[in-house]
Short mmCIF file of C-alpha atoms in Angstrom, two decimals:
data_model
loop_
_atom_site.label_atom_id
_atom_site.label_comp_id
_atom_site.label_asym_id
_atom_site.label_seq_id
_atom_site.Cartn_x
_atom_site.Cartn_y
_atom_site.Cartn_z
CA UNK A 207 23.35 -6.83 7.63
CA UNK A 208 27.40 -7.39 7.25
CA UNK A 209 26.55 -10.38 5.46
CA UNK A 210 24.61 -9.26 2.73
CA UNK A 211 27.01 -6.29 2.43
CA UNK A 212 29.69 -9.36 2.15
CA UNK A 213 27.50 -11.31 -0.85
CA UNK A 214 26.38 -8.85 -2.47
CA UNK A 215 27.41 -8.59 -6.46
CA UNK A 216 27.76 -5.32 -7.92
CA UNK A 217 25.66 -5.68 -11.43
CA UNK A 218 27.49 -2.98 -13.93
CA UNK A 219 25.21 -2.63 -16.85
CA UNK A 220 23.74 0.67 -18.28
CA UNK A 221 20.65 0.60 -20.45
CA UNK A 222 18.06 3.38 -21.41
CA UNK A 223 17.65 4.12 -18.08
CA UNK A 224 21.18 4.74 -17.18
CA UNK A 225 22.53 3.42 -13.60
CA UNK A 226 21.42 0.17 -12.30
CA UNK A 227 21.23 -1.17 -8.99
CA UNK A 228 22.81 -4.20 -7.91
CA UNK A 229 21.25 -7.31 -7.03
CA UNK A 230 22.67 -8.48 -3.73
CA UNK A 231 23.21 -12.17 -2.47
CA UNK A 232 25.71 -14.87 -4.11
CA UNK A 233 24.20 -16.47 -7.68
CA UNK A 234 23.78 -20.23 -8.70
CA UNK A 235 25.51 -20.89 -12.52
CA UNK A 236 23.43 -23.11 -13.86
CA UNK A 237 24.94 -25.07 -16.87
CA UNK A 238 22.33 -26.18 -19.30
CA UNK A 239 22.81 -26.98 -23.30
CA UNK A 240 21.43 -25.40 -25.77
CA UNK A 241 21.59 -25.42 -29.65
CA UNK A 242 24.68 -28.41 -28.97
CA UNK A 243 26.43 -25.54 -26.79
CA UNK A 244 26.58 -25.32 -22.97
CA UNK A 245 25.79 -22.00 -22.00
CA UNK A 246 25.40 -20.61 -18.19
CA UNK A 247 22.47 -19.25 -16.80
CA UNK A 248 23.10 -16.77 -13.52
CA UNK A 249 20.28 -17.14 -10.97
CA UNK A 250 20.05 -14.68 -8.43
CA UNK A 251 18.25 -15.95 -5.01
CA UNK A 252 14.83 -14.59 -4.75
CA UNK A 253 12.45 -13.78 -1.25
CA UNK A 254 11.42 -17.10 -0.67
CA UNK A 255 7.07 -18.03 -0.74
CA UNK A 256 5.99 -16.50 2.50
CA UNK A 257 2.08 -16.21 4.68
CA UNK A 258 1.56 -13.77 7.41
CA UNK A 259 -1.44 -12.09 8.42
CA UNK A 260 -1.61 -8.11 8.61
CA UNK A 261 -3.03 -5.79 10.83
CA UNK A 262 -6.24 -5.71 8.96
CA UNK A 263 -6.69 -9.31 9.63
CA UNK A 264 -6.15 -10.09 5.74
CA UNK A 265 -3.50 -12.71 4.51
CA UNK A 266 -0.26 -11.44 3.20
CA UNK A 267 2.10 -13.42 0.85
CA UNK A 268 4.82 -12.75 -2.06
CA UNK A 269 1.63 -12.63 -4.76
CA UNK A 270 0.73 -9.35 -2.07
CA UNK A 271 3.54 -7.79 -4.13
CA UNK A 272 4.02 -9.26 -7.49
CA UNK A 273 4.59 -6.85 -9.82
CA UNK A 274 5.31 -4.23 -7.13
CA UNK A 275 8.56 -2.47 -5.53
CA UNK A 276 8.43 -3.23 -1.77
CA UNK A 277 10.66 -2.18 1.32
CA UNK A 278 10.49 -4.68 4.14
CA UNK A 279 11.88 -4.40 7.61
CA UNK A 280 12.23 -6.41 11.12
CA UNK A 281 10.54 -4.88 13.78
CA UNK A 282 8.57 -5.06 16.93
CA UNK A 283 6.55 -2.88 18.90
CA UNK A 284 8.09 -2.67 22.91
CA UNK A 285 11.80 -2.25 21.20
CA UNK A 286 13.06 0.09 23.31
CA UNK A 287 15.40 1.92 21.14
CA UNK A 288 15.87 1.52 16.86
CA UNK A 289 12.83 0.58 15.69
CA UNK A 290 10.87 3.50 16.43
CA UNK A 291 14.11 5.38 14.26
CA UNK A 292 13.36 2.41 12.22
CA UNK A 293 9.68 3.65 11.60
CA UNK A 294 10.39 7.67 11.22
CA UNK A 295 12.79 6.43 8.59
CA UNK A 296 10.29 4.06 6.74
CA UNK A 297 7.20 6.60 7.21
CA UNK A 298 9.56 9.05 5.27
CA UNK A 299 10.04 6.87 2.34
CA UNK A 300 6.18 5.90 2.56
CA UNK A 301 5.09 10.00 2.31
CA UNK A 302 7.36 9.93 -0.65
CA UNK A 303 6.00 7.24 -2.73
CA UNK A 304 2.36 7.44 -1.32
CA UNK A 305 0.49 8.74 -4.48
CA UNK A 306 2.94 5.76 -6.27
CA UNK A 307 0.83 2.18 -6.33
CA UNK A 308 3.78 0.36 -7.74
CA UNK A 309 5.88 0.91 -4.04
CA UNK A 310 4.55 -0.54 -0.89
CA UNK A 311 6.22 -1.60 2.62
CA UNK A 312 6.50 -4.48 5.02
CA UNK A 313 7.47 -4.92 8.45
CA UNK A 314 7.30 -7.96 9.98
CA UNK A 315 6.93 -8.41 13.88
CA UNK A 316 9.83 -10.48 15.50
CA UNK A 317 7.91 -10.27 18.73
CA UNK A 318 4.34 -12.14 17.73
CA UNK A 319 3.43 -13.12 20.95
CA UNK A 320 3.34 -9.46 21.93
CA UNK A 321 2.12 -8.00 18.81
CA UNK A 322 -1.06 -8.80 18.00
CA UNK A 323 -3.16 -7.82 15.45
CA UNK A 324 -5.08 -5.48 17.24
CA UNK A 325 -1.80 -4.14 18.27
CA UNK A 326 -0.53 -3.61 15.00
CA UNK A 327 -3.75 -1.94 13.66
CA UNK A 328 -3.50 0.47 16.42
CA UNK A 329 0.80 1.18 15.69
CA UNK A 330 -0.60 1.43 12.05
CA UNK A 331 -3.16 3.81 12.99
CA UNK A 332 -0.33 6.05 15.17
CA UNK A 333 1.78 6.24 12.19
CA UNK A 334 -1.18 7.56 10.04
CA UNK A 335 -0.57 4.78 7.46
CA UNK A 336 -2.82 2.18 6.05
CA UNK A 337 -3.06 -1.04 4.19
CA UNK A 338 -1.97 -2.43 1.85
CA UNK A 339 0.04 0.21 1.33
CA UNK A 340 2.31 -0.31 4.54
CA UNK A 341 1.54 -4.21 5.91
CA UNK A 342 2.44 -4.77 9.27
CA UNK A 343 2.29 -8.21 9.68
CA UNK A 344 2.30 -11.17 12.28
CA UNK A 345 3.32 -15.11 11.85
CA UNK A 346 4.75 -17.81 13.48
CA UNK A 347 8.14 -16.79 15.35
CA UNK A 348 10.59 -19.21 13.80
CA UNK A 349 8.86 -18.81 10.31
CA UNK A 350 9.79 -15.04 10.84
CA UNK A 351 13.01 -15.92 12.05
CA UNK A 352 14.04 -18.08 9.26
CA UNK A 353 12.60 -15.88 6.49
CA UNK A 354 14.74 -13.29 7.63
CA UNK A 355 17.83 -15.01 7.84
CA UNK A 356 17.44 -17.18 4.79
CA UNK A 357 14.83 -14.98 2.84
CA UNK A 358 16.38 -11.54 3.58
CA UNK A 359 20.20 -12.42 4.51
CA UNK A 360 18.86 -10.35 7.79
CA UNK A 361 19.13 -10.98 11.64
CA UNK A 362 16.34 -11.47 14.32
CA UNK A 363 16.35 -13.86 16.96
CA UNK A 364 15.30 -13.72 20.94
CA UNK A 365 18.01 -12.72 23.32
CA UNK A 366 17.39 -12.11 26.95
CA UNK A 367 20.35 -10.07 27.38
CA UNK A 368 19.46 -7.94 24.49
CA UNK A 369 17.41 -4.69 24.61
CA UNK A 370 13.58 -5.27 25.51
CA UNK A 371 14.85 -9.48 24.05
CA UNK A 372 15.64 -9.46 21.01
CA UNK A 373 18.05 -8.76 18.47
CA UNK A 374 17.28 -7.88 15.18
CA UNK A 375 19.06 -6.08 12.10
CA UNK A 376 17.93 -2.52 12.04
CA UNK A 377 18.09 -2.56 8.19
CA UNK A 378 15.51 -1.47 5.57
CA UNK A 379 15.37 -3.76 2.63
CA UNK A 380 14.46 -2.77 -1.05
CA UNK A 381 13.24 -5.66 -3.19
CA UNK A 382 12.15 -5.65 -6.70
CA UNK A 383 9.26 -6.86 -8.72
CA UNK A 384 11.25 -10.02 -9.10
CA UNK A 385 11.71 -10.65 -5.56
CA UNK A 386 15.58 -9.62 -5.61
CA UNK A 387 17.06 -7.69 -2.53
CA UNK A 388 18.70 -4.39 -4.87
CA UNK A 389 19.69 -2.70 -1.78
CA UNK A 390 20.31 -2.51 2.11
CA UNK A 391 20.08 0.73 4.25
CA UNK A 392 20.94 1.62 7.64
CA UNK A 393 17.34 2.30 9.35
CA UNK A 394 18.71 4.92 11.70
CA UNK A 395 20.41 7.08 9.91
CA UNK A 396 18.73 9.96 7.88
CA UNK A 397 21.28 10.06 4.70
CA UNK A 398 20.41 6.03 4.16
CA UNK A 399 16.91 7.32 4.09
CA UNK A 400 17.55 9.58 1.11
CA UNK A 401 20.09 6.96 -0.54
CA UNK A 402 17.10 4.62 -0.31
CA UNK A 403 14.28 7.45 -1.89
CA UNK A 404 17.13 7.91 -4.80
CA UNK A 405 17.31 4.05 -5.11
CA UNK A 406 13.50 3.25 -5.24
CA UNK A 407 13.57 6.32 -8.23
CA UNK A 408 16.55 4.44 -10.14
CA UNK A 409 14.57 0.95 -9.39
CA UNK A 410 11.30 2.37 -11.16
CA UNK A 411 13.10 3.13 -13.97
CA UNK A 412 14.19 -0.15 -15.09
CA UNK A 413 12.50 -2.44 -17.65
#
């Protein structure tokens, strides 16, 4: 979570809608010509293409949530200490968009050998949430692994010294129709949760 904190680009632009979030991870300058002038294109990096299967058994990818507002985290379901905190944090953001079909949620399993999809139906089921609303999805490990660290600027990896094996960044990710990470928040703390419920307002604003 440091490093996204460390790439991310503060975007200072007011429109209509007043404040606007920033999109966070470093930009390519592309150089291209146009009308005999070179002009510079910024391009922000994006969620990369991604296939998991949820806890309804039905396929999940990015065209799950084109044209939506989604929060994603990294979670799994033995972790013995943030990612239930994690979860309270999420299912408070859920209850407050829940009537709202342009903001769903996705938490990805780091733990897939554990958490299977009968698993995750049943966690989905404790929490009182449903699909696709709030996917809770499974995948291969290192495709999981990978999307979060490339995909998400995020951490999750197996450690056997680590609580219940595995370490994982107990971050809550918002990401915009575009695919663009506008915002990181601390997944155990309460105040982020609001900060993130204010940001998700200010995001469905915006043209």
């Amino acid at each position: 979570m440091k490093k996204i904190l460390l790439l991310a680009l503060l975007v200072s632009a007011c429109n209509q809608s007043g404040k606007r979030l920033p999109i966070l991870g470093e930009p390519d300058i592309i150089a291209r010509e146009q009308n005999g002038k070179t002009v510079h294109d910024t391009i922000y990096p994006v969620v990369p293409p991604f296939s998991f299967t949820d806890q309804d058994s039905l396929p999940v990818n990015e065209q799950s949530f084109a044209g939506k507002i989604y929060v994603a985290d990294f979670i799994f379901l033995s972790c013995p200490n943030i990612c239930p905190v994690m979860t309270a944090e999420m299912k408070k953001v859920y209850n407050a968009f829940k009537a709202n079909d342009s903001v769903l949620f996705l938490s990805h399993t780091i733990d897939p050998d554990d958490d299977s999809i009968p698993r995750l139906k049943a966690y989905a089921g404790s929490q009182e949430v449903s699909g696709p609303k709030w996917r809770f999805v499974t995948g291969n490990q290192d495709t999981v692994y990978r999307l979060a660290e490339k995909g998400y600027f995020s951490t999750a990896y197996k450690d056997s010294t680590a609580p219940g094996g595995f370490v994982h960044s107990g971050g809550l990710l918002l990401v915009d129709k575009a695919r663009h990470i506008r915002g990181v928040y601390n997944g155990t703390d309460p105040k982020e949760t609001t900060r993130l419920i204010n940001d998700i307002n200010i995001l469905l604003k915006e043209n």
